[in-house]
GROMACS .gro file of C-alpha atoms in nm:
model
  467
    1VAL     CA    1  -3.130   0.186   5.254
    2ASN     CA    2  -2.765   0.292   5.246
    3ASP     CA    3  -2.679  -0.028   5.059
    4LYS     CA    4  -2.942   0.052   4.795
    5LYS     CA    5  -2.807   0.404   4.758
    6ASN     CA    6  -2.454   0.271   4.727
    7ASN     CA    7  -2.563   0.014   4.468
    8LYS     CA    8  -2.739   0.284   4.267
    9LYS     CA    9  -2.429   0.502   4.288
   10ILE     CA   10  -2.204   0.217   4.171
   11LEU     CA   11  -2.446   0.135   3.888
   12LEU     CA   12  -2.453   0.501   3.786
   13ILE     CA   13  -2.073   0.512   3.781
   14ILE     CA   14  -2.054   0.195   3.569
   15VAL     CA   15  -2.312   0.328   3.320
   16THR     CA   16  -2.127   0.661   3.302
   17VAL     CA   17  -1.794   0.487   3.232
   18VAL     CA   18  -1.951   0.269   2.962
   19VAL     CA   19  -2.109   0.574   2.796
   20ILE     CA   20  -1.775   0.759   2.804
   21VAL     CA   21  -1.594   0.462   2.649
   22VAL     CA   22  -1.856   0.427   2.374
   23ILE     CA   23  -1.840   0.800   2.299
   24ALA     CA   24  -1.461   0.784   2.288
   25ILE     CA   25  -1.473   0.496   2.041
   26LEU     CA   26  -1.722   0.679   1.821
   27ILE     CA   27  -1.516   0.998   1.834
   28LYS     CA   28  -1.205   0.803   1.737
   29TYR     CA   29  -1.390   0.631   1.452
   30PHE     CA   30  -1.536   0.948   1.307
   31THR     CA   31  -1.216   1.144   1.368
   32ASN     CA   32  -1.017   0.883   1.177
   33SER     CA   33  -1.266   0.902   0.891
   34LYS     CA   34  -1.271   1.280   0.898
   35ASN     CA   35  -0.895   1.309   0.920
   36GLY     CA   36  -0.857   1.093   0.615
   37ALA     CA   37  -0.744   0.760   0.756
   38THR     CA   38  -0.748   0.532   0.453
   39THR     CA   39  -1.075   0.338   0.443
   40THR     CA   40  -1.191   0.065   0.209
   41GLU     CA   41  -1.463   0.296   0.076
   42SER     CA   42  -1.208   0.570  -0.005
   43LEU     CA   43  -1.010   0.326  -0.219
   44PHE     CA   44  -1.313   0.266  -0.441
   45ASP     CA   45  -1.476   0.610  -0.444
   46THR     CA   46  -1.729   0.572  -0.725
   47ASP     CA   47  -1.797   0.948  -0.735
   48THR     CA   48  -1.441   1.079  -0.749
   49LEU     CA   49  -1.376   1.333  -1.024
   50ILE     CA   50  -1.193   1.222  -1.338
   51CYS     CA   51  -0.895   1.414  -1.476
   52VAL     CA   52  -0.917   1.480  -1.855
   53THR     CA   53  -0.766   1.716  -2.110
   54LYS     CA   54  -0.928   1.956  -2.353
   55ASP     CA   55  -0.734   2.190  -2.582
   56ASN     CA   56  -0.412   2.085  -2.407
   57LYS     CA   57  -0.541   2.191  -2.065
   58TYR     CA   58  -0.642   1.973  -1.771
   59GLY     CA   59  -0.978   1.975  -1.597
   60TYR     CA   60  -1.213   1.736  -1.418
   61ILE     CA   61  -1.541   1.570  -1.514
   62ASP     CA   62  -1.790   1.370  -1.309
   63THR     CA   63  -1.889   1.013  -1.393
   64ASN     CA   64  -2.160   1.143  -1.627
   65GLY     CA   65  -1.904   1.330  -1.837
   66ASN     CA   66  -1.992   1.682  -1.718
   67PHE     CA   67  -1.713   1.928  -1.642
   68VAL     CA   68  -1.703   2.010  -1.271
   69ILE     CA   69  -1.369   2.191  -1.292
   70GLU     CA   70  -1.309   2.357  -1.625
   71PRO     CA   71  -0.988   2.268  -1.817
   72LYS     CA   72  -0.738   2.545  -1.743
   73TYR     CA   73  -0.443   2.373  -1.577
   74ASN     CA   74  -0.105   2.297  -1.734
   75TYR     CA   75  -0.066   1.991  -1.512
   76ALA     CA   76  -0.304   1.792  -1.294
   77THR     CA   77  -0.318   1.467  -1.100
   78SER     CA   78  -0.608   1.242  -1.013
   79PHE     CA   79  -0.790   1.326  -0.693
   80TYR     CA   80  -0.632   1.171  -0.385
   81GLY     CA   81  -0.940   1.153  -0.167
   82ASN     CA   82  -1.070   1.510  -0.160
   83TYR     CA   83  -0.761   1.679  -0.308
   84ALA     CA   84  -0.558   1.697  -0.630
   85ILE     CA   85  -0.234   1.865  -0.737
   86VAL     CA   86  -0.254   2.112  -1.028
   87SER     CA   87  -0.035   2.381  -1.182
   88LEU     CA   88  -0.093   2.694  -1.385
   89GLU     CA   89   0.086   3.012  -1.480
   90ALA     CA   90   0.052   3.305  -1.239
   91GLU     CA   91   0.182   3.660  -1.255
   92PHE     CA   92   0.447   3.751  -1.000
   93GLU     CA   93   0.618   4.090  -1.001
   94GLY     CA   94   0.551   4.135  -1.371
   95ASP     CA   95   0.667   3.787  -1.468
   96TYR     CA   96   0.471   3.466  -1.522
   97ILE     CA   97   0.581   3.164  -1.322
   98GLU     CA   98   0.446   2.811  -1.284
   99VAL     CA   99   0.260   2.777  -0.956
  100TYR     CA  100   0.163   2.442  -0.803
  101GLU     CA  101  -0.152   2.411  -0.596
  102VAL     CA  102  -0.351   2.158  -0.399
  103ILE     CA  103  -0.721   2.209  -0.473
  104ASP     CA  104  -1.037   2.049  -0.339
  105LYS     CA  105  -1.335   1.928  -0.543
  106SER     CA  106  -1.490   2.275  -0.538
  107GLU     CA  107  -1.163   2.410  -0.689
  108LYS     CA  108  -1.075   2.592  -0.368
  109VAL     CA  109  -0.697   2.629  -0.332
  110GLN     CA  110  -0.562   2.469  -0.015
  111VAL     CA  111  -0.186   2.502  -0.072
  112THR     CA  112   0.033   2.703  -0.311
  113THR     CA  113   0.403   2.650  -0.381
  114ASP     CA  114   0.656   2.733  -0.652
  115PHE     CA  115   0.796   2.382  -0.702
  116SER     CA  116   0.623   2.052  -0.777
  117SER     CA  117   0.878   1.874  -0.558
  118ASN     CA  118   0.737   2.062  -0.257
  119ILE     CA  119   0.411   1.863  -0.277
  120GLU     CA  120   0.406   1.485  -0.239
  121TYR     CA  121   0.115   1.254  -0.167
  122ILE     CA  122   0.190   0.905  -0.036
  123GLU     CA  123  -0.121   0.710  -0.131
  124GLU     CA  124  -0.045   0.391   0.059
  125TYR     CA  125  -0.039   0.578   0.391
  126GLY     CA  126  -0.280   0.861   0.309
  127ILE     CA  127  -0.033   1.136   0.397
  128TRP     CA  128   0.099   1.454   0.234
  129VAL     CA  129   0.444   1.609   0.259
  130ILE     CA  130   0.411   1.977   0.169
  131ASN     CA  131   0.692   2.230   0.206
  132SER     CA  132   0.879   1.985   0.434
  133GLN     CA  133   0.580   1.942   0.668
  134LEU     CA  134   0.370   1.630   0.725
  135TYR     CA  135  -0.009   1.641   0.678
  136ASP     CA  136  -0.276   1.373   0.702
  137SER     CA  137  -0.509   1.309   0.407
  138SER     CA  138  -0.747   1.582   0.522
  139LEU     CA  139  -0.454   1.828   0.505
  140LYS     CA  140  -0.430   1.864   0.882
  141LYS     CA  141  -0.066   1.928   0.976
  142ILE     CA  142   0.065   1.654   1.205
  143SER     CA  143   0.434   1.744   1.228
  144SER     CA  144   0.577   2.019   1.450
  145ASP     CA  145   0.655   2.363   1.312
  146ASN     CA  146   1.016   2.341   1.428
  147VAL     CA  147   1.106   2.030   1.225
  148GLU     CA  148   1.147   1.965   0.853
  149VAL     CA  149   1.053   1.621   0.723
  150ASP     CA  150   1.142   1.416   0.416
  151TYR     CA  151   0.952   1.102   0.314
  152LYS     CA  152   1.187   0.805   0.272
  153GLY     CA  153   0.956   0.511   0.207
  154GLU     CA  154   0.773   0.230   0.386
  155GLY     CA  155   0.574   0.484   0.589
  156TYR     CA  156   0.877   0.653   0.748
  157LEU     CA  157   1.021   1.002   0.726
  158SER     CA  158   1.348   1.155   0.836
  159TRP     CA  159   1.320   1.479   1.031
  160ILE     CA  160   1.563   1.746   1.144
  161ASN     CA  161   1.537   2.033   1.389
  162GLU     CA  162   1.802   2.290   1.302
  163SER     CA  163   1.742   2.501   1.611
  164ASN     CA  164   1.836   2.238   1.867
  165LYS     CA  165   2.055   2.017   1.645
  166THR     CA  166   1.839   1.704   1.664
  167ALA     CA  167   1.719   1.465   1.392
  168GLY     CA  168   1.556   1.127   1.365
  169ILE     CA  169   1.277   0.903   1.238
  170MET     CA  170   0.905   0.984   1.220
  171ASP     CA  171   0.625   0.743   1.127
  172SER     CA  172   0.326   0.819   0.905
  173SER     CA  173   0.113   0.928   1.202
  174GLY     CA  174   0.361   1.205   1.286
  175LYS     CA  175   0.502   1.019   1.587
  176ILE     CA  176   0.878   1.062   1.644
  177THR     CA  177   1.017   0.713   1.697
  178TYR     CA  178   1.389   0.795   1.714
  179THR     CA  179   1.593   1.102   1.804
  180TYR     CA  180   1.963   1.160   1.735
  181LYS     CA  181   2.165   1.448   1.878
  182LEU     CA  182   2.379   1.603   1.605
  183THR     CA  183   2.723   1.727   1.694
  184ASN     CA  184   2.833   2.078   1.602
  185GLU     CA  185   3.009   1.935   1.296
  186GLU     CA  186   2.704   1.738   1.179
  187SER     CA  187   2.422   1.890   0.974
  188TYR     CA  188   2.314   1.606   0.739
  189PHE     CA  189   2.091   1.321   0.862
  190SER     CA  190   1.895   1.074   0.650
  191ILE     CA  191   1.738   0.730   0.671
  192GLU     CA  192   1.673   0.439   0.436
  193PRO     CA  193   1.400   0.199   0.555
  194SER     CA  194   1.434  -0.164   0.455
  195ASP     CA  195   1.181  -0.261   0.187
  196ASN     CA  196   1.037  -0.568   0.355
  197ASP     CA  197   0.830  -0.871   0.278
  198LYS     CA  198   0.506  -0.824   0.473
  199ARG     CA  199   0.573  -1.146   0.665
  200LEU     CA  200   0.855  -0.974   0.852
  201THR     CA  201   0.717  -0.806   1.161
  202GLU     CA  202   0.996  -0.555   1.231
  203ASN     CA  203   1.120  -0.267   1.017
  204TYR     CA  204   1.478  -0.147   1.030
  205CYS     CA  205   1.625   0.178   0.901
  206ARG     CA  206   1.976   0.246   0.782
  207ILE     CA  207   2.093   0.578   0.928
  208ILE     CA  208   2.329   0.804   0.734
  209ILE     CA  209   2.502   1.097   0.906
  210GLU     CA  210   2.718   1.332   0.700
  211ASN     CA  211   2.780   1.036   0.463
  212GLU     CA  212   3.051   0.947   0.711
  213LYS     CA  213   2.875   0.759   0.989
  214TYR     CA  214   2.623   0.475   0.955
  215GLY     CA  215   2.401   0.268   1.183
  216ILE     CA  216   2.090   0.048   1.188
  217VAL     CA  217   1.787   0.133   1.402
  218ASN     CA  218   1.446  -0.023   1.460
  219CYS     CA  219   1.224   0.223   1.271
  220ASP     CA  220   0.930   0.179   1.512
  221THR     CA  221   1.100   0.170   1.853
  222GLY     CA  222   1.422   0.362   1.790
  223LYS     CA  223   1.637   0.084   1.934
  224VAL     CA  224   1.989   0.094   1.788
  225ILE     CA  225   2.072  -0.252   1.651
  226TYR     CA  226   2.403  -0.181   1.477
  227ASP     CA  227   2.584   0.097   1.659
  228TYR     CA  228   2.724   0.388   1.463
  229THR     CA  229   3.037   0.312   1.266
  230ASP     CA  230   3.252   0.461   0.992
  231LYS     CA  231   3.201   0.139   0.795
  232TYR     CA  232   2.969   0.173   0.496
  233ILE     CA  233   2.633  -0.004   0.533
  234VAL     CA  234   2.425  -0.112   0.233
  235ASN     CA  235   2.053  -0.184   0.270
  236GLU     CA  236   1.968  -0.497   0.069
  237ASP     CA  237   1.601  -0.504   0.185
  238ASP     CA  238   1.413  -0.765   0.391
  239ASN     CA  239   1.622  -0.670   0.696
  240ILE     CA  240   1.941  -0.783   0.524
  241PHE     CA  241   2.235  -0.540   0.528
  242GLU     CA  242   2.590  -0.553   0.396
  243VAL     CA  243   2.882  -0.389   0.575
  244MET     CA  244   3.172  -0.261   0.364
  245ASN     CA  245   3.494  -0.065   0.395
  246LYS     CA  246   3.389   0.296   0.331
  247ASP     CA  247   3.702   0.385   0.137
  248THR     CA  248   3.753   0.072  -0.074
  249TYR     CA  249   3.396  -0.071  -0.069
  250GLU     CA  250   3.554  -0.405   0.018
  251PHE     CA  251   3.308  -0.660   0.160
  252LEU     CA  252   3.335  -0.704   0.535
  253SER     CA  253   3.018  -0.886   0.637
  254LYS     CA  254   2.651  -0.945   0.562
  255ILE     CA  255   2.388  -0.953   0.837
  256TYR     CA  256   2.024  -1.049   0.883
  257ILE     CA  257   1.833  -0.878   1.164
  258GLN     CA  258   1.523  -1.011   1.340
  259ASN     CA  259   1.376  -0.963   1.687
  260ASP     CA  260   1.611  -0.665   1.738
  261LYS     CA  261   1.927  -0.872   1.712
  262ILE     CA  262   2.170  -0.982   1.444
  263LEU     CA  263   2.029  -1.329   1.391
  264PHE     CA  264   2.283  -1.435   1.128
  265GLN     CA  265   2.613  -1.290   1.009
  266ALA     CA  266   2.850  -1.401   0.733
  267SER     CA  267   3.202  -1.261   0.706
  268ASP     CA  268   3.298  -1.490   0.417
  269LYS     CA  269   3.201  -1.376   0.067
  270ASN     CA  270   3.145  -1.742  -0.021
  271VAL     CA  271   2.848  -1.749   0.214
  272ASP     CA  272   2.543  -1.570   0.079
  273PHE     CA  273   2.180  -1.547   0.189
  274PHE     CA  274   1.856  -1.390   0.074
  275PHE     CA  275   1.489  -1.373   0.171
  276SER     CA  276   1.297  -1.635  -0.025
  277THR     CA  277   0.954  -1.571  -0.173
  278TYR     CA  278   0.845  -1.876   0.028
  279GLY     CA  279   0.889  -1.684   0.353
  280TYR     CA  280   1.226  -1.788   0.491
  281VAL     CA  281   1.590  -1.683   0.458
  282GLN     CA  282   1.795  -1.922   0.246
  283ILE     CA  283   2.166  -1.950   0.327
  284ILE     CA  284   2.410  -2.081   0.068
  285ASP     CA  285   2.761  -2.180   0.180
  286ASN     CA  286   2.959  -2.230  -0.140
  287THR     CA  287   3.255  -2.369   0.055
  288LYS     CA  288   3.060  -2.688   0.128
  289GLU     CA  289   2.950  -2.986  -0.077
  290ILE     CA  290   2.613  -2.979  -0.258
  291GLY     CA  291   2.430  -3.176   0.007
  292GLU     CA  292   2.555  -2.955   0.290
  293LYS     CA  293   2.569  -2.608   0.139
  294TYR     CA  294   2.205  -2.504   0.210
  295SER     CA  295   2.057  -2.399   0.542
  296TYR     CA  296   1.764  -2.179   0.633
  297ILE     CA  297   1.634  -1.926   0.881
  298ASP     CA  298   1.281  -2.009   0.984
  299ILE     CA  299   1.150  -1.659   1.056
  300THR     CA  300   0.853  -1.791   1.257
  301ILE     CA  301   1.088  -1.915   1.530
  302GLY     CA  302   1.390  -1.698   1.452
  303LYS     CA  303   1.638  -1.984   1.427
  304VAL     CA  304   1.876  -2.133   1.173
  305THR     CA  305   1.778  -2.483   1.063
  306ASN     CA  306   1.912  -2.739   0.817
  307GLU     CA  307   1.558  -2.834   0.718
  308GLU     CA  308   1.373  -2.626   0.461
  309PRO     CA  309   1.067  -2.468   0.627
  310SER     CA  310   0.725  -2.543   0.483
  311ILE     CA  311   0.631  -2.339   0.177
  312TYR     CA  312   0.377  -2.116   0.354
  313ASN     CA  313   0.561  -2.126   0.685
  314GLY     CA  314   0.243  -2.076   0.885
  315ILE     CA  315   0.261  -1.703   0.811
  316ASP     CA  316  -0.012  -1.484   0.669
  317SER     CA  317  -0.029  -1.483   0.293
  318ASP     CA  318  -0.301  -1.318   0.083
  319LYS     CA  319  -0.493  -1.643   0.104
  320ASP     CA  320  -0.456  -1.664   0.482
  321GLU     CA  321  -0.565  -1.300   0.527
  322TRP     CA  322  -0.882  -1.359   0.325
  323GLU     CA  323  -0.963  -1.683   0.504
  324ASP     CA  324  -0.891  -1.530   0.845
  325PHE     CA  325  -1.119  -1.236   0.767
  326THR     CA  326  -1.409  -1.445   0.634
  327SER     CA  327  -1.356  -1.761   0.847
  328ILE     CA  328  -1.413  -1.948   0.521
  329LYS     CA  329  -1.170  -2.224   0.429
  330LYS     CA  330  -1.095  -2.411   0.109
  331PHE     CA  331  -1.142  -2.789   0.112
  332SER     CA  332  -1.088  -3.061  -0.146
  333CYS     CA  333  -1.274  -3.370  -0.263
  334ASP     CA  334  -1.261  -3.610  -0.557
  335SER     CA  335  -1.448  -3.357  -0.773
  336GLY     CA  336  -1.215  -3.066  -0.701
  337TYR     CA  337  -1.240  -2.783  -0.449
  338GLY     CA  338  -1.508  -2.607  -0.249
  339LEU     CA  339  -1.540  -2.358   0.037
  340LYS     CA  340  -1.693  -2.403   0.379
  341LYS     CA  341  -1.739  -2.208   0.701
  342ASP     CA  342  -1.707  -2.441   0.996
  343GLU     CA  343  -1.914  -2.733   0.868
  344GLN     CA  344  -2.145  -2.527   0.646
  345ILE     CA  345  -2.077  -2.566   0.273
  346LYS     CA  346  -2.059  -2.222   0.109
  347ILE     CA  347  -1.936  -2.331  -0.235
  348SER     CA  348  -1.994  -2.687  -0.351
  349CYS     CA  349  -1.689  -2.905  -0.407
  350GLU     CA  350  -1.683  -2.921  -0.786
  351TRP     CA  351  -1.437  -2.656  -0.906
  352SER     CA  352  -1.093  -2.718  -1.053
  353ARG     CA  353  -0.968  -2.392  -0.897
  354ILE     CA  354  -1.098  -2.128  -0.655
  355GLU     CA  355  -0.940  -1.783  -0.623
  356TYR     CA  356  -1.003  -1.491  -0.390
  357PHE     CA  357  -1.019  -1.121  -0.469
  358ASP     CA  358  -0.777  -0.884  -0.298
  359LEU     CA  359  -0.899  -0.843   0.060
  360ASP     CA  360  -0.966  -0.466   0.035
  361LEU     CA  361  -1.164  -0.518  -0.284
  362TYR     CA  362  -1.356  -0.805  -0.124
  363LYS     CA  363  -1.439  -0.589   0.180
  364TYR     CA  364  -1.569  -0.312  -0.042
  365LEU     CA  365  -1.779  -0.543  -0.260
  366SER     CA  366  -1.915  -0.711   0.054
  367SER     CA  367  -2.019  -0.371   0.191
  368GLN     CA  368  -2.222  -0.334  -0.129
  369GLY     CA  369  -2.384  -0.675  -0.081
  370LYS     CA  370  -2.161  -0.858  -0.329
  371GLU     CA  371  -1.961  -1.138  -0.165
  372TYR     CA  372  -1.778  -1.284  -0.464
  373VAL     CA  373  -1.510  -1.544  -0.529
  374ILE     CA  374  -1.364  -1.669  -0.857
  375ALA     CA  375  -1.402  -2.032  -0.959
  376LYS     CA  376  -1.281  -2.218  -1.268
  377LYS     CA  377  -1.394  -2.530  -1.449
  378ASP     CA  378  -1.391  -2.663  -1.806
  379SER     CA  379  -1.192  -2.369  -1.954
  380LYS     CA  380  -1.439  -2.118  -1.813
  381THR     CA  381  -1.432  -1.877  -1.521
  382TYR     CA  382  -1.726  -1.804  -1.292
  383LEU     CA  383  -1.810  -1.539  -1.036
  384LEU     CA  384  -1.977  -1.715  -0.745
  385ASN     CA  385  -2.193  -1.563  -0.474
  386LEU     CA  386  -2.075  -1.675  -0.130
  387LYS     CA  387  -2.415  -1.608   0.022
  388ASP     CA  388  -2.588  -1.894  -0.158
  389GLY     CA  389  -2.320  -2.050  -0.382
  390SER     CA  390  -2.496  -1.939  -0.699
  391ILE     CA  391  -2.328  -1.838  -1.025
  392VAL     CA  392  -2.332  -1.460  -1.069
  393VAL     CA  393  -2.188  -1.464  -1.420
  394GLU     CA  394  -2.015  -1.711  -1.651
  395LEU     CA  395  -1.705  -1.577  -1.825
  396ASN     CA  396  -1.579  -1.752  -2.134
  397THR     CA  397  -1.209  -1.743  -2.039
  398THR     CA  398  -0.949  -1.931  -1.842
  399TYR     CA  399  -0.761  -1.620  -1.723
  400LEU     CA  400  -0.903  -1.316  -1.547
  401ASP     CA  401  -0.715  -0.987  -1.506
  402THR     CA  402  -0.810  -0.819  -1.176
  403ASP     CA  403  -0.693  -0.500  -1.008
  404SER     CA  404  -0.671  -0.463  -0.630
  405LYS     CA  405  -0.783  -0.098  -0.648
  406SER     CA  406  -1.062  -0.126  -0.903
  407THR     CA  407  -1.401  -0.292  -0.943
  408PHE     CA  408  -1.324  -0.358  -1.311
  409ILE     CA  409  -1.200  -0.694  -1.435
  410ASN     CA  410  -1.113  -0.785  -1.792
  411TYR     CA  411  -1.027  -1.091  -1.997
  412ILE     CA  412  -0.972  -1.219  -2.350
  413GLU     CA  413  -1.273  -1.422  -2.456
  414ASN     CA  414  -1.214  -1.776  -2.578
  415ASN     CA  415  -1.259  -1.827  -2.953
  416THR     CA  416  -1.349  -1.464  -3.041
  417GLU     CA  417  -1.025  -1.309  -2.904
  418LYS     CA  418  -1.232  -1.007  -2.798
  419ARG     CA  419  -1.136  -0.818  -2.485
  420ILE     CA  420  -1.425  -0.807  -2.238
  421VAL     CA  421  -1.437  -0.554  -1.955
  422TYR     CA  422  -1.677  -0.631  -1.668
  423ASN     CA  423  -1.760  -0.422  -1.363
  424LEU     CA  424  -1.810  -0.619  -1.043
  425LEU     CA  425  -2.021  -0.346  -0.884
  426THR     CA  426  -2.270  -0.275  -1.161
  427GLY     CA  427  -2.263  -0.607  -1.348
  428LYS     CA  428  -2.219  -0.419  -1.679
  429SER     CA  429  -1.980  -0.536  -1.952
  430LEU     CA  430  -1.814  -0.398  -2.265
  431SER     CA  431  -1.663  -0.579  -2.562
  432THR     CA  432  -1.370  -0.428  -2.749
  433GLU     CA  433  -1.091  -0.533  -2.980
  434TYR     CA  434  -0.796  -0.714  -2.828
  435SER     CA  435  -0.564  -0.448  -2.974
  436SER     CA  436  -0.742  -0.165  -2.789
  437TYR     CA  437  -0.516  -0.010  -2.525
  438LEU     CA  438  -0.692  -0.040  -2.188
  439ASP     CA  439  -0.623   0.149  -1.865
  440VAL     CA  440  -0.820   0.067  -1.549
  441TYR     CA  441  -0.891   0.310  -1.265
  442SER     CA  442  -1.104   0.299  -0.951
  443ASN     CA  443  -1.428   0.424  -1.107
  444TYR     CA  444  -1.362   0.444  -1.480
  445ILE     CA  445  -1.163   0.294  -1.766
  446THR     CA  446  -1.004   0.438  -2.077
  447LEU     CA  447  -0.970   0.272  -2.416
  448ARG     CA  448  -0.734   0.413  -2.677
  449VAL     CA  449  -0.894   0.360  -3.016
  450ASP     CA  450  -0.795   0.526  -3.348
  451GLY     CA  451  -0.581   0.785  -3.173
  452LYS     CA  452  -0.855   0.890  -2.930
  453THR     CA  453  -0.896   0.811  -2.561
  454ASN     CA  454  -1.249   0.702  -2.470
  455TYR     CA  455  -1.362   0.729  -2.107
  456TYR     CA  456  -1.621   0.486  -1.966
  457ASN     CA  457  -1.783   0.493  -1.622
  458SER     CA  458  -1.875   0.199  -1.396
  459ASP     CA  459  -2.182   0.130  -1.609
  460LEU     CA  460  -1.943   0.102  -1.908
  461LYS     CA  461  -2.114   0.401  -2.059
  462LEU     CA  462  -1.904   0.629  -2.283
  463ILE     CA  463  -1.880   0.965  -2.102
  464TYR     CA  464  -1.591   1.151  -2.269
  465ILE     CA  465  -1.367   1.136  -2.576
  466GLU     CA  466  -1.022   1.292  -2.549
  467GLU     CA  467  -0.824   1.360  -2.864
   0.00000   0.00000   0.00000
């Protein structure tokens, strides 16, 4: 009997733990959505309001062309999720000044400030920097009151706490990844993150203190890689830095950092290196003969080699990301190319070329039941349905212009030289003159014709004309 009771108690504990874990996961999921974590759906919001002008004032219409927010602003941005930045004149102590605001879709003011530079939205990371404070995309403040932040790029911010003389690096989630203790003589601290190829797994930041002292730190872990020096450090991107004499700017050395160590260093100006688009670092020693002057850093193994690494280097590319996500691979035959998942043929092997949509766009279209790839044959382009391999639409063109943040594609039609705009979501199309000036957005397009800007929604229906 006691064993049965114990077993029931253990089972109850296990069930309770499982329920708690599931609830925690759901809370995290919905919290991330609520707090504005960038989602695929938010990138392609088909109902987002559209910023237009009327009588030299800005306002917002819906996708049917109706004004939701009347045109009264001197300046306005598109909506970033649920919020937009606008400005208008306001009376202050008898004078009129330009006031900048963050408003929601009901025109409710969320933030007010005197300077446009005090409001910045970083779309790639879904964060706001407002009055030197960090907010997520739902405008929830995620930095501490006692620090001031400044966005520096690549998802990193510098921060400073004047009260206790500390400064450092903060990531886009508000997490402090590095802290530096300022001396009494130091009051200026800034960072410059390396603008990296996505195939590099670490991010390094150049640190600048008082424009007198420099160092290199891992932006994510805070590990100091190049200790502070009075030598001048230049950030050349892709984790490549140059060290110079601060007074004369004379070259001293050039370094490449990987795996938190200086993997390669050249102190001779005749030796140069750069990150290749093929995914490796190419080293050129101009002091050597042609056949011996080139060597390489294979970033997959972190070693210098005399043999040129393979072109894709086994590292994720856009193609690899798409194929990893879908588990669908390209294969070849005498007739051309096809696609298969395991041994199941998804697209028959008959196409001269097969291309994939940007992964975020593909995910969104898939969520709407449209699993598309692009295939080409006989000077024509086809949208193919991955579900059954059928042709969705035949496009009379050899080149297709796509946008990673829009469901619109466009092309110049063979023979007629007409520009055709097609929406992947609705299947609607529009023909216009090649000379028409086209701008593509997430849920609408504009065509500039005869001095007027025409707005079209996802159904390619004309909804507004702006003069």
